[in-house]
Tab-separated table of C-alpha atoms in Angstrom:
chain	number	residue	atom	x	y	z
Z	20	MET	CA	21.708	-40.277	-38.357
Z	21	ALA	CA	23.342	-39.613	-34.923
Z	22	PHE	CA	22.793	-36.233	-33.366
Z	23	HIS	CA	24.811	-35.252	-30.175
Z	24	LEU	CA	25.153	-32.873	-28.125
Z	25	LYS	CA	27.127	-32.983	-25.416
Z	26	ARG	CA	31.157	-33.465	-26.344
Z	27	ASP	CA	31.463	-37.937	-26.268
Z	28	LEU	CA	32.658	-37.721	-30.020
Z	29	PRO	CA	36.191	-38.015	-30.972
Z	30	GLU	CA	37.504	-34.752	-31.840
Z	31	PRO	CA	36.707	-32.413	-35.076
Z	32	LEU	CA	40.335	-32.111	-37.345
Z	33	PRO	CA	42.410	-30.273	-36.605
Z	34	VAL	CA	42.378	-26.768	-39.122
Z	35	SER	CA	45.780	-24.917	-39.972
Z	36	VAL	CA	45.910	-21.550	-38.220
Z	37	ASP	CA	48.325	-19.351	-38.675
Z	38	GLU	CA	47.580	-16.993	-35.823
Z	39	PRO	CA	48.110	-17.389	-32.306
Z	40	GLU	CA	44.919	-18.777	-30.771
Z	41	PRO	CA	42.515	-16.946	-27.641
Z	42	SER	CA	43.446	-18.854	-24.127
Z	43	CYS	CA	42.077	-19.181	-20.700
Z	44	SER	CA	43.871	-17.711	-18.139
Z	45	CYS	CA	42.759	-19.879	-15.318
Z	46	CYS	CA	42.337	-23.209	-17.698
Z	47	GLY	CA	44.572	-22.633	-19.647
Z	48	GLU	CA	41.991	-23.736	-22.456
Z	49	SER	CA	42.727	-22.824	-26.257
Z	50	LEU	CA	40.640	-22.622	-29.587
Z	51	ALA	CA	41.638	-23.732	-32.014
Z	52	LEU	CA	40.114	-20.740	-34.857
Z	53	LEU	CA	38.817	-21.763	-38.470
Z	54	SER	CA	41.698	-21.433	-40.921
Z	55	ARG	CA	38.590	-19.510	-43.250
Z	56	ARG	CA	37.880	-16.957	-40.468
Z	57	THR	CA	41.295	-15.705	-40.637
Z	58	PHE	CA	41.174	-15.932	-44.202
Z	59	LEU	CA	38.145	-13.325	-44.247
Z	60	ARG	CA	39.772	-11.092	-41.762
Z	61	ARG	CA	42.778	-10.686	-44.108
Z	62	VAL	CA	40.333	-9.942	-47.911
Z	63	ALA	CA	38.573	-7.421	-44.882
Z	64	GLY	CA	42.006	-6.168	-44.358
Z	65	SER	CA	42.953	-6.340	-48.704
Z	66	ALA	CA	40.388	-3.319	-48.585
Z	67	GLY	CA	41.813	-0.748	-46.251
Z	68	ALA	CA	41.890	-0.099	-42.823
Z	69	ALA	CA	39.260	1.544	-43.240
Z	70	MET	CA	36.612	-1.512	-42.837
Z	71	LEU	CA	36.768	-4.075	-40.431
Z	72	LEU	CA	35.910	-7.638	-42.391
Z	73	ASN	CA	33.807	-10.630	-43.542
Z	74	LEU	CA	31.184	-7.699	-45.315
Z	75	PHE	CA	29.977	-10.154	-47.257
Z	76	PRO	CA	26.671	-11.548	-48.547
Z	77	GLY	CA	24.902	-14.758	-48.231
Z	78	ALA	CA	22.436	-14.601	-51.184
Z	79	PHE	CA	24.267	-17.358	-53.028
Z	80	PHE	CA	24.406	-19.840	-50.592
Z	81	PHE	CA	20.960	-20.200	-50.000
Z	82	GLY	CA	19.170	-23.257	-50.936
Z	83	ASP	CA	16.060	-23.927	-50.623
Z	84	THR	CA	14.433	-22.429	-48.078
Z	85	ALA	CA	10.439	-22.279	-47.358
Z	86	ARG	CA	8.622	-19.112	-46.741
Z	87	ALA	CA	8.022	-17.819	-42.640
Z	88	ALA	CA	5.465	-15.230	-42.948
Z	89	SER	CA	6.304	-14.110	-38.511
Z	90	ASN	CA	9.562	-13.266	-39.460
Z	91	SER	CA	8.804	-10.010	-40.657
Z	92	GLY	CA	10.705	-7.125	-39.381
Z	93	LYS	CA	11.280	-9.545	-35.852
Z	94	THR	CA	15.306	-9.102	-35.172
Z	95	LEU	CA	17.448	-11.662	-32.560
Z	96	VAL	CA	19.722	-10.294	-30.358
Z	97	VAL	CA	22.352	-12.694	-28.829
Z	98	VAL	CA	24.352	-11.498	-26.507
Z	99	PHE	CA	26.667	-13.590	-25.211
Z	100	LEU	CA	28.483	-13.526	-21.694
Z	101	ARG	CA	32.334	-15.179	-22.529
Z	102	GLY	CA	33.638	-17.116	-19.216
Z	103	GLY	CA	30.492	-18.567	-17.742
Z	104	ASN	CA	28.698	-15.967	-15.341
Z	105	ASP	CA	27.873	-16.507	-11.674
Z	106	GLY	CA	24.035	-16.559	-12.246
Z	107	LEU	CA	23.899	-17.019	-8.249
Z	108	ASN	CA	25.326	-13.582	-7.017
Z	109	THR	CA	23.402	-11.782	-10.636
Z	110	ILE	CA	19.503	-13.647	-9.009
Z	111	VAL	CA	20.373	-14.122	-5.450
Z	112	PRO	CA	18.197	-16.650	-3.021
Z	113	TYR	CA	18.474	-14.235	-0.002
Z	114	SER	CA	15.557	-16.023	1.420
Z	115	ASP	CA	17.824	-19.206	1.597
Z	116	PRO	CA	20.507	-19.208	5.054
Z	117	GLU	CA	22.351	-21.989	3.614
Z	118	TYR	CA	23.364	-19.054	0.705
Z	119	TYR	CA	24.897	-17.383	3.444
Z	120	THR	CA	26.741	-20.122	4.530
Z	121	MET	CA	28.190	-21.032	1.489
Z	122	ARG	CA	28.542	-17.152	0.785
Z	123	PRO	CA	29.673	-15.186	3.688
Z	124	LEU	CA	28.870	-11.054	3.562
Z	125	ALA	CA	30.528	-9.292	1.080
Z	126	THR	CA	30.320	-7.179	4.334
Z	127	ASN	CA	32.381	-9.826	6.319
Z	128	GLY	CA	34.656	-10.221	3.287
Z	129	GLY	CA	33.278	-12.408	1.427
Z	130	ILE	CA	31.025	-12.589	-1.639
Z	131	GLY	CA	27.556	-12.585	-0.607
Z	132	ILE	CA	25.061	-10.386	-1.598
Z	133	LEU	CA	23.466	-9.074	0.894
Z	134	PRO	CA	19.228	-9.228	1.680
Z	135	PRO	CA	16.717	-6.204	0.128
Z	136	GLY	CA	17.526	-3.011	2.384
Z	137	SER	CA	20.214	-4.446	3.959
Z	138	GLY	CA	22.224	-1.197	3.234
Z	139	ASN	CA	24.932	-1.105	1.466
Z	140	GLY	CA	25.476	-2.928	-1.386
Z	141	SER	CA	21.927	-5.376	-0.624
Z	142	GLY	CA	20.312	-6.636	-3.304
Z	143	LEU	CA	17.300	-4.926	-5.181
Z	144	ASP	CA	13.896	-7.230	-3.841
Z	145	LEU	CA	12.271	-9.658	-6.900
Z	146	PRO	CA	8.851	-9.736	-5.025
Z	147	GLY	CA	7.373	-12.511	-3.364
Z	148	THR	CA	9.725	-14.841	-4.650
Z	149	GLY	CA	12.742	-14.689	-2.316
Z	150	PHE	CA	15.301	-13.584	-4.762
Z	151	ALA	CA	17.219	-10.476	-5.206
Z	152	MET	CA	18.853	-9.131	-8.871
Z	153	HIS	CA	22.416	-8.388	-7.653
Z	154	PRO	CA	22.521	-3.828	-6.819
Z	155	SER	CA	24.615	-3.601	-9.683
Z	156	ILE	CA	21.555	-4.476	-12.406
Z	157	GLN	CA	19.172	-1.627	-11.025
Z	158	PRO	CA	18.609	-0.722	-14.573
Z	159	LEU	CA	17.194	-3.824	-15.644
Z	160	LEU	CA	14.768	-3.907	-12.493
Z	161	ASN	CA	11.582	-2.023	-13.677
Z	162	LEU	CA	11.708	-4.270	-16.861
Z	163	TYR	CA	10.889	-7.476	-15.011
Z	164	THR	CA	8.144	-5.752	-12.997
Z	165	ASN	CA	6.757	-4.495	-15.747
Z	166	GLY	CA	6.671	-8.164	-17.692
Z	167	THR	CA	8.838	-7.734	-20.348
Z	168	LEU	CA	12.230	-8.999	-18.601
Z	169	ALA	CA	11.882	-13.096	-18.518
Z	170	ILE	CA	14.870	-14.525	-15.557
Z	171	VAL	CA	16.016	-18.366	-16.452
Z	172	THR	CA	17.425	-19.030	-13.054
Z	173	ARG	CA	18.637	-22.854	-14.277
Z	174	ALA	CA	19.685	-22.210	-18.076
Z	175	GLY	CA	22.316	-25.235	-19.222
Z	176	TYR	CA	22.851	-29.037	-20.153
Z	177	LEU	CA	22.494	-32.350	-18.781
Z	178	GLY	CA	26.147	-33.202	-19.477
Z	179	SER	CA	28.294	-29.951	-19.173
Z	180	THR	CA	31.368	-30.854	-19.392
Z	181	GLN	CA	32.723	-27.376	-17.474
Z	182	SER	CA	34.871	-25.962	-20.135
Z	183	HIS	CA	34.799	-23.201	-21.159
Z	184	PHE	CA	35.068	-23.678	-25.296
Z	185	THR	CA	33.736	-26.447	-25.105
Z	186	ASP	CA	30.373	-25.729	-23.267
Z	187	GLN	CA	30.593	-22.328	-25.317
Z	188	ASP	CA	30.519	-24.553	-28.610
Z	189	THR	CA	27.952	-26.924	-27.812
Z	190	ILE	CA	25.927	-23.627	-27.058
Z	191	GLU	CA	26.850	-21.930	-29.797
Z	192	ARG	CA	26.001	-24.581	-32.362
Z	193	GLY	CA	22.859	-26.563	-30.386
Z	194	VAL	CA	24.540	-30.072	-31.655
Z	195	TYR	CA	28.149	-30.561	-31.038
Z	196	SER	CA	28.599	-32.711	-33.443
Z	197	LEU	CA	27.795	-30.963	-35.888
Z	198	GLN	CA	29.973	-28.372	-37.056
Z	199	ASP	CA	27.854	-25.248	-37.989
Z	200	GLY	CA	26.369	-22.656	-35.342
Z	201	TRP	CA	22.321	-22.892	-34.844
Z	202	LEU	CA	21.356	-19.055	-36.492
Z	203	ASN	CA	23.777	-19.981	-39.588
Z	204	ARG	CA	20.850	-23.000	-39.633
Z	205	TYR	CA	17.844	-21.541	-39.225
Z	206	LEU	CA	18.956	-18.495	-41.931
Z	207	ARG	CA	19.301	-21.353	-44.143
Z	208	ALA	CA	16.110	-23.115	-43.029
Z	209	VAL	CA	14.086	-20.551	-42.830
Z	210	ALA	CA	13.732	-17.344	-45.890
Z	211	ALA	CA	13.619	-13.716	-44.538
Z	212	ALA	CA	10.070	-12.353	-44.972
Z	213	GLY	CA	11.295	-9.733	-47.488
Z	214	PRO	CA	14.361	-8.305	-49.340
Z	215	SER	CA	17.545	-7.616	-46.935
Z	216	ASN	CA	19.983	-5.893	-47.288
Z	217	LEU	CA	21.286	-6.801	-44.016
Z	218	ARG	CA	20.175	-9.980	-42.252
Z	219	ALA	CA	22.571	-11.380	-40.602
Z	220	ALA	CA	25.919	-9.869	-38.587
Z	221	SER	CA	27.733	-10.606	-35.714
Z	222	PHE	CA	29.592	-7.564	-33.634
Z	223	GLY	CA	33.640	-7.432	-32.765
Z	224	SER	CA	36.179	-9.001	-34.731
Z	225	GLN	CA	35.815	-12.547	-35.107
Z	226	VAL	CA	32.150	-13.887	-36.380
Z	227	ALA	CA	29.873	-15.614	-33.220
Z	228	GLY	CA	30.434	-19.654	-33.490
Z	229	SER	CA	26.812	-19.086	-33.622
Z	230	MET	CA	26.822	-17.682	-36.784
Z	231	ARG	CA	29.238	-20.070	-38.725
Z	232	GLY	CA	28.165	-21.815	-40.983
Z	233	GLN	CA	27.981	-22.211	-45.181
Z	234	LEU	CA	25.711	-19.083	-45.210
Z	235	LEU	CA	28.901	-16.032	-44.133
Z	236	VAL	CA	27.251	-13.241	-41.943
Z	237	PRO	CA	29.638	-10.444	-42.057
Z	238	ALA	CA	31.864	-9.214	-38.638
Z	239	ILE	CA	31.186	-5.769	-37.731
Z	240	TYR	CA	33.456	-4.524	-34.737
Z	241	ASN	CA	31.493	-0.851	-35.405
Z	242	LEU	CA	30.284	1.573	-37.349
Z	243	ARG	CA	33.220	4.034	-36.820
Z	244	SER	CA	35.960	1.984	-38.267
Z	245	LEU	CA	33.309	0.936	-41.246
Z	246	SER	CA	33.985	3.068	-43.542
Z	247	PHE	CA	35.764	4.927	-46.010
Z	248	ALA	CA	34.743	8.439	-45.488
Z	249	ARG	CA	37.504	9.424	-43.539
Z	250	LEU	CA	39.628	8.828	-46.749
Z	251	ASN	CA	37.753	12.374	-48.229
Z	252	ALA	CA	38.955	12.604	-51.649
Z	253	ALA	CA	41.256	9.878	-51.861
Z	254	LYS	CA	37.348	7.647	-50.813
Z	255	ALA	CA	36.431	7.486	-55.201
Z	256	SER	CA	40.199	6.536	-55.818
Z	257	LEU	CA	40.689	3.489	-53.473
Z	258	GLN	CA	37.057	1.907	-54.427
Z	259	THR	CA	37.981	1.768	-58.159
Z	260	ASN	CA	41.564	0.316	-57.271
Z	261	LEU	CA	39.534	-2.342	-55.452
Z	262	ARG	CA	37.104	-3.347	-57.490
Z	263	ALA	CA	39.085	-3.185	-60.548
Z	264	MET	CA	41.901	-5.430	-58.369
Z	265	TYR	CA	38.648	-7.562	-57.531
Z	266	GLY	CA	38.030	-7.680	-61.634
Z	267	GLN	CA	41.804	-8.511	-62.850
Z	268	ASP	CA	40.895	-11.985	-62.603
Z	269	PRO	CA	37.741	-13.647	-63.134
Z	270	ALA	CA	37.019	-16.515	-60.817
Z	271	LEU	CA	35.948	-18.597	-63.263
Z	272	THR	CA	39.718	-18.980	-65.096
Z	273	SER	CA	41.313	-19.457	-61.111
Z	274	THR	CA	42.255	-22.811	-59.660
Z	275	ASN	CA	42.899	-20.745	-56.441
Z	276	PRO	CA	39.826	-21.765	-54.032
Z	277	PHE	CA	40.785	-18.454	-51.920
Z	278	ARG	CA	41.461	-16.196	-55.106
Z	279	THR	CA	37.819	-17.297	-55.999
Z	280	LEU	CA	36.230	-15.872	-53.082
Z	281	VAL	CA	37.844	-12.413	-52.605
Z	282	HIS	CA	36.542	-11.667	-56.746
Z	283	GLN	CA	33.536	-13.234	-55.841
Z	284	LEU	CA	32.734	-11.652	-53.131
Z	285	GLY	CA	35.105	-8.197	-52.667
Z	286	PRO	CA	32.609	-6.314	-55.199
Z	287	ASP	CA	29.534	-7.093	-52.645
Z	288	MET	CA	31.934	-6.496	-49.646
Z	289	LEU	CA	31.907	-2.948	-51.705
Z	290	ASN	CA	28.339	-2.362	-51.289
Z	291	ARG	CA	27.384	-3.323	-48.282
Z	292	ILE	CA	30.329	-1.127	-46.599
Z	293	GLY	CA	28.559	1.895	-48.867
Z	294	GLU	CA	24.957	0.696	-47.478
Z	295	LEU	CA	26.091	0.582	-43.788
Z	296	GLU	CA	27.451	4.303	-44.636
Z	297	ALA	CA	24.186	5.281	-45.926
Z	298	ILE	CA	22.348	5.027	-42.898
Z	299	GLY	CA	24.259	7.537	-41.065
Z	300	ALA	CA	25.784	8.485	-38.355
Z	301	VAL	CA	24.949	6.686	-34.966
Z	302	SER	CA	22.061	8.980	-32.716
Z	303	PRO	CA	20.416	8.084	-29.851
Z	304	GLN	CA	16.620	8.078	-29.050
Z	305	ASN	CA	14.015	8.696	-26.303
Z	306	GLY	CA	17.047	9.416	-24.137
Z	307	ALA	CA	18.975	6.713	-24.194
Z	308	ILE	CA	22.691	6.868	-22.617
Z	309	TYR	CA	24.453	4.475	-23.653
Z	310	PRO	CA	27.803	3.151	-21.256
Z	311	ASN	CA	31.068	4.448	-22.368
Z	312	THR	CA	31.913	0.819	-22.940
Z	313	GLY	CA	32.962	-1.113	-26.231
Z	314	PHE	CA	30.062	-3.274	-25.312
Z	315	GLY	CA	28.113	-0.394	-25.476
Z	316	SER	CA	29.706	0.948	-28.041
Z	317	GLN	CA	28.278	-1.473	-29.862
Z	318	MET	CA	24.949	-1.894	-28.802
Z	319	LYS	CA	24.263	1.085	-29.640
Z	320	ASP	CA	25.582	0.537	-33.066
Z	321	LEU	CA	22.956	-2.498	-33.354
Z	322	ALA	CA	19.653	-0.509	-32.465
Z	323	HIS	CA	21.281	1.595	-35.070
Z	324	ILE	CA	21.438	-0.818	-37.614
Z	325	ILE	CA	17.482	-2.142	-36.762
Z	326	ARG	CA	15.798	1.593	-36.951
Z	327	SER	CA	17.465	1.842	-40.234
Z	328	GLY	CA	15.116	-0.798	-41.723
Z	329	LEU	CA	18.027	-3.005	-43.620
Z	330	GLY	CA	16.112	-5.870	-42.326
Z	331	LEU	CA	18.862	-7.411	-39.751
Z	332	GLU	CA	17.101	-10.481	-37.802
Z	333	VAL	CA	19.797	-12.010	-36.231
Z	334	ALA	CA	22.963	-10.655	-34.620
Z	335	THR	CA	25.429	-11.346	-32.536
Z	336	ILE	CA	27.207	-9.469	-29.650
Z	337	ASP	CA	29.914	-10.469	-27.128
Z	338	ILE	CA	31.008	-9.214	-23.701
Z	339	GLY	CA	33.392	-11.213	-22.216
Z	340	GLY	CA	34.902	-11.024	-17.969
Z	341	TRP	CA	32.520	-13.604	-16.463
Z	342	ASP	CA	35.575	-15.391	-15.307
Z	343	THR	CA	35.541	-15.010	-11.773
Z	344	HIS	CA	38.053	-17.521	-9.980
Z	345	GLU	CA	39.141	-14.451	-7.971
Z	346	ASP	CA	37.885	-11.072	-6.060
Z	347	GLN	CA	34.404	-12.285	-7.641
Z	348	GLY	CA	33.333	-9.318	-5.424
Z	349	GLY	CA	29.591	-8.511	-3.602
Z	350	GLY	CA	27.316	-5.608	-4.286
Z	351	GLY	CA	27.922	-1.755	-3.673
Z	352	THR	CA	31.194	0.045	-2.673
Z	353	PHE	CA	32.431	-3.625	-2.608
Z	354	ALA	CA	31.361	-5.072	-6.088
Z	355	LEU	CA	34.782	-5.729	-8.118
Z	356	ASN	CA	34.547	-8.223	-11.493
Z	357	GLN	CA	31.605	-9.583	-11.453
Z	358	GLY	CA	29.424	-5.959	-10.535
Z	359	ALA	CA	31.682	-4.194	-13.055
Z	360	ARG	CA	30.722	-6.405	-15.465
Z	361	LEU	CA	26.651	-6.246	-14.395
Z	362	ALA	CA	26.662	-2.814	-14.670
Z	363	ASP	CA	28.014	-2.974	-17.869
Z	364	LEU	CA	25.637	-5.491	-19.625
Z	365	SER	CA	22.480	-3.725	-18.297
Z	366	GLY	CA	23.314	-0.518	-18.521
Z	367	SER	CA	24.431	-1.199	-22.216
Z	368	ILE	CA	20.983	-3.505	-22.896
Z	369	ARG	CA	18.916	-0.481	-21.011
Z	370	ALA	CA	19.885	1.539	-22.715
Z	371	PHE	CA	19.321	-0.075	-26.692
Z	372	TYR	CA	15.659	-1.239	-24.945
Z	373	ASP	CA	15.064	2.984	-24.742
Z	374	ASP	CA	16.763	3.276	-27.647
Z	375	LEU	CA	14.699	1.405	-29.896
Z	376	GLY	CA	11.343	2.611	-27.879
Z	377	PRO	CA	8.277	0.730	-29.439
Z	378	LEU	CA	10.783	-1.111	-31.796
Z	379	MET	CA	11.498	-3.435	-29.287
Z	380	ASN	CA	7.876	-4.930	-29.497
Z	381	LYS	CA	9.976	-7.176	-32.079
Z	382	VAL	CA	12.704	-7.283	-30.997
Z	383	VAL	CA	14.429	-9.930	-28.608
Z	384	ILE	CA	17.724	-9.997	-26.885
Z	385	VAL	CA	18.649	-13.381	-25.233
Z	386	THR	CA	21.963	-13.902	-23.076
Z	387	CYS	CA	24.101	-16.953	-22.577
Z	388	THR	CA	26.245	-17.816	-20.852
Z	389	GLU	CA	28.532	-21.094	-20.732
Z	390	PHE	CA	28.064	-21.940	-17.755
Z	391	GLY	CA	27.629	-20.964	-13.597
Z	392	ARG	CA	29.769	-21.208	-10.625
Z	393	THR	CA	29.900	-23.314	-7.527
Z	394	VAL	CA	27.652	-22.653	-5.107
Z	395	ARG	CA	30.304	-22.391	-2.392
Z	396	GLN	CA	32.665	-19.550	-2.411
Z	397	ASN	CA	37.052	-20.270	-2.822
Z	398	ALA	CA	39.513	-18.459	-1.381
Z	399	SER	CA	40.140	-16.433	-3.624
Z	400	LYS	CA	37.063	-14.877	-2.743
Z	401	GLY	CA	35.847	-16.036	-6.641
Z	402	THR	CA	34.259	-18.903	-7.326
Z	403	ASP	CA	34.905	-22.016	-10.311
Z	404	HIS	CA	33.331	-23.393	-13.638
Z	405	ALA	CA	29.809	-25.139	-12.342
Z	406	LYS	CA	26.874	-25.355	-14.152
Z	407	ALA	CA	23.389	-24.590	-14.649
Z	408	THR	CA	23.331	-20.446	-14.827
Z	409	VAL	CA	21.400	-17.506	-15.056
Z	410	TRP	CA	20.028	-16.365	-18.496
Z	411	PHE	CA	17.871	-13.316	-19.346
Z	412	LEU	CA	15.390	-12.999	-22.408
Z	413	LEU	CA	13.514	-9.710	-23.138
Z	414	GLY	CA	10.896	-8.294	-25.005
Z	415	GLY	CA	7.398	-6.925	-25.536
Z	416	SER	CA	6.460	-10.380	-26.638
Z	417	VAL	CA	7.972	-11.920	-23.978
Z	418	LYS	CA	6.557	-13.214	-20.566
Z	419	GLY	CA	8.897	-11.624	-17.448
Z	420	GLY	CA	9.149	-13.562	-14.538
Z	421	LEU	CA	11.531	-16.414	-12.924
Z	422	TYR	CA	11.590	-20.170	-14.263
Z	423	HIS	CA	13.117	-22.439	-12.312
Z	424	GLY	CA	11.969	-25.572	-14.349
Z	425	ALA	CA	10.220	-29.181	-13.976
Z	426	ALA	CA	11.640	-29.342	-10.534
Z	427	GLY	CA	11.953	-25.698	-9.484
Z	428	TRP	CA	14.688	-24.454	-7.298
Z	429	PRO	CA	15.889	-26.285	-4.224
Z	430	ALA	CA	13.892	-25.847	-1.191
Z	431	ALA	CA	17.682	-24.909	0.327
Z	432	LEU	CA	21.696	-24.918	-0.797
Z	433	THR	CA	22.796	-27.602	1.828
Z	434	PRO	CA	25.646	-30.824	-0.500
Z	435	ALA	CA	22.587	-32.880	-0.507
Z	436	ASN	CA	20.528	-30.504	-2.751
Z	437	LEU	CA	23.047	-29.688	-5.085
Z	438	ASP	CA	24.365	-31.900	-8.162
Z	439	GLN	CA	27.794	-33.453	-7.140
Z	440	GLY	CA	27.203	-31.485	-3.622
Z	441	ARG	CA	28.428	-28.742	-5.396
Z	442	TYR	CA	26.958	-27.710	-8.390
Z	443	ILE	CA	23.070	-26.269	-9.121
Z	444	ALA	CA	21.813	-28.560	-11.922
Z	445	ALA	CA	20.281	-27.501	-14.734
Z	446	THR	CA	16.797	-27.499	-15.220
Z	447	VAL	CA	15.811	-26.106	-18.419
Z	448	GLU	CA	17.595	-27.252	-21.545
Z	449	PHE	CA	19.249	-24.064	-23.054
Z	450	ARG	CA	17.643	-25.764	-26.662
Z	451	ASP	CA	13.995	-25.039	-25.558
Z	452	ILE	CA	14.965	-21.926	-25.090
Z	453	PHE	CA	16.468	-21.491	-28.827
Z	454	SER	CA	12.997	-23.212	-29.731
Z	455	ASP	CA	10.645	-21.196	-27.905
Z	456	ILE	CA	11.982	-17.963	-29.656
Z	457	LEU	CA	11.916	-19.400	-32.989
Z	458	THR	CA	8.758	-20.919	-32.917
Z	459	ASN	CA	7.409	-18.059	-30.713
Z	460	HIS	CA	9.280	-15.155	-31.810
Z	461	PHE	CA	10.183	-15.797	-35.414
Z	462	GLY	CA	7.048	-17.917	-36.549
Z	463	ALA	CA	9.410	-21.265	-37.009
Z	464	SER	CA	7.411	-24.815	-37.914
Z	465	SER	CA	7.871	-27.924	-37.060
Z	466	SER	CA	10.304	-29.386	-39.915
Z	467	GLU	CA	12.534	-25.699	-39.929
Z	468	LEU	CA	12.286	-26.159	-36.351
Z	469	THR	CA	14.075	-29.881	-36.391
Z	470	ALA	CA	16.277	-28.125	-39.876
Z	471	VAL	CA	18.181	-25.586	-36.470
Z	472	LEU	CA	18.275	-28.015	-34.315
Z	473	PRO	CA	18.581	-31.920	-35.810
Z	474	GLY	CA	17.106	-34.753	-32.926
Z	475	HIS	CA	16.102	-32.413	-30.564
Z	476	VAL	CA	12.472	-33.087	-28.452
Z	477	HIS	CA	11.106	-29.201	-28.706
Z	478	THR	CA	9.682	-28.967	-24.017
Z	479	PRO	CA	7.878	-25.498	-24.080
Z	480	VAL	CA	9.609	-23.129	-21.441
Z	481	GLY	CA	6.265	-20.330	-21.869
Z	482	LEU	CA	8.390	-17.682	-22.305
Z	483	PHE	CA	6.051	-16.074	-24.242
Z	484	ALA	CA	3.050	-14.533	-24.168
């Protein structure tokens, strides 16, 4: 059987959709939604406005799996930066004069980040590297210097289409020709090390592509809306009525597959809501202060669930707004679109890190984005779709530092050193990053790795100590 990484096969058969498709405002791209997801959302809606859906267990969807002891108590958090983050202004090659040719300084009307020590908006030096962090990432700086933050500067893959949705699909599936996500395949290939009431969760209004597949994974928007508690005296009555409704037409007598799913999964959905209610109100620890943003709130909820001991092993969470074709901004007072996103990203991750404290020794966070941006800024003081970009990896077991890949960083950002004269080429395959995580963090065997990323030969990046 052949496995295809990139979009070199005919498009999947169209699926029926019954809701508006999200689209990219800059490109006019649209994303076909899975009809099953829409169905699950409506099921959740039928259970009451107080909950967000898809809270279904997956135990009966598990096939035969091998047991991996080293995933006990471990959690992986995958943060997807939707829109294609600009890696060159995230980790800045300030020692290369060509960088400032391609991107004039923000003080001169461009988007270039000033060299460290240059005043307002200057980068944060990564000692001995010639690189600096965007000043908005200051909350993560000492995690880099203490060796727990790895920065892959040229992450991506050969054959990037530079289409948001195709490249997101490729990364989230791991193999484009497969329709399920790489994390869903992981959950099926590697058994939990022990009992788990909530092994996986996707934060947001939709289940992330990496979580979709045979095993149904719950989507959680936020813990405050996921409750019957606000109903007070009506709560018990509503739950009783819902359980009765789900039991009216036993699945075995129904010929409607959607109705069968409702009656199979509805009671379990109610049970899972009860389990999440039981962990109590969210209460950050260790003085952690989260940004007052949607992403910050979801990271706060996620830390609370991990601490509760429900056995959360993999989680996904999105942060949007990275498609900076216009007014990308520089640093300091010149920070606009990208600077605001980076501040939210880094502030929320740092609060999460502080909140969990010693528990971070068993947690790994990886940030993904579908591609980077053009080396030269455009006429709208922004950047356009490109190829390789920066991914972060953070956790107690991570070996911090800069990772440029075997080819290293270009000697200078001249067109001759760039892909098609415009792009940073990928030198670290994203599946090798995933493979490093699966083998080093979760202890996946070679056969389990093959089940998750079929057809891929792992070239270790060396991201773990």
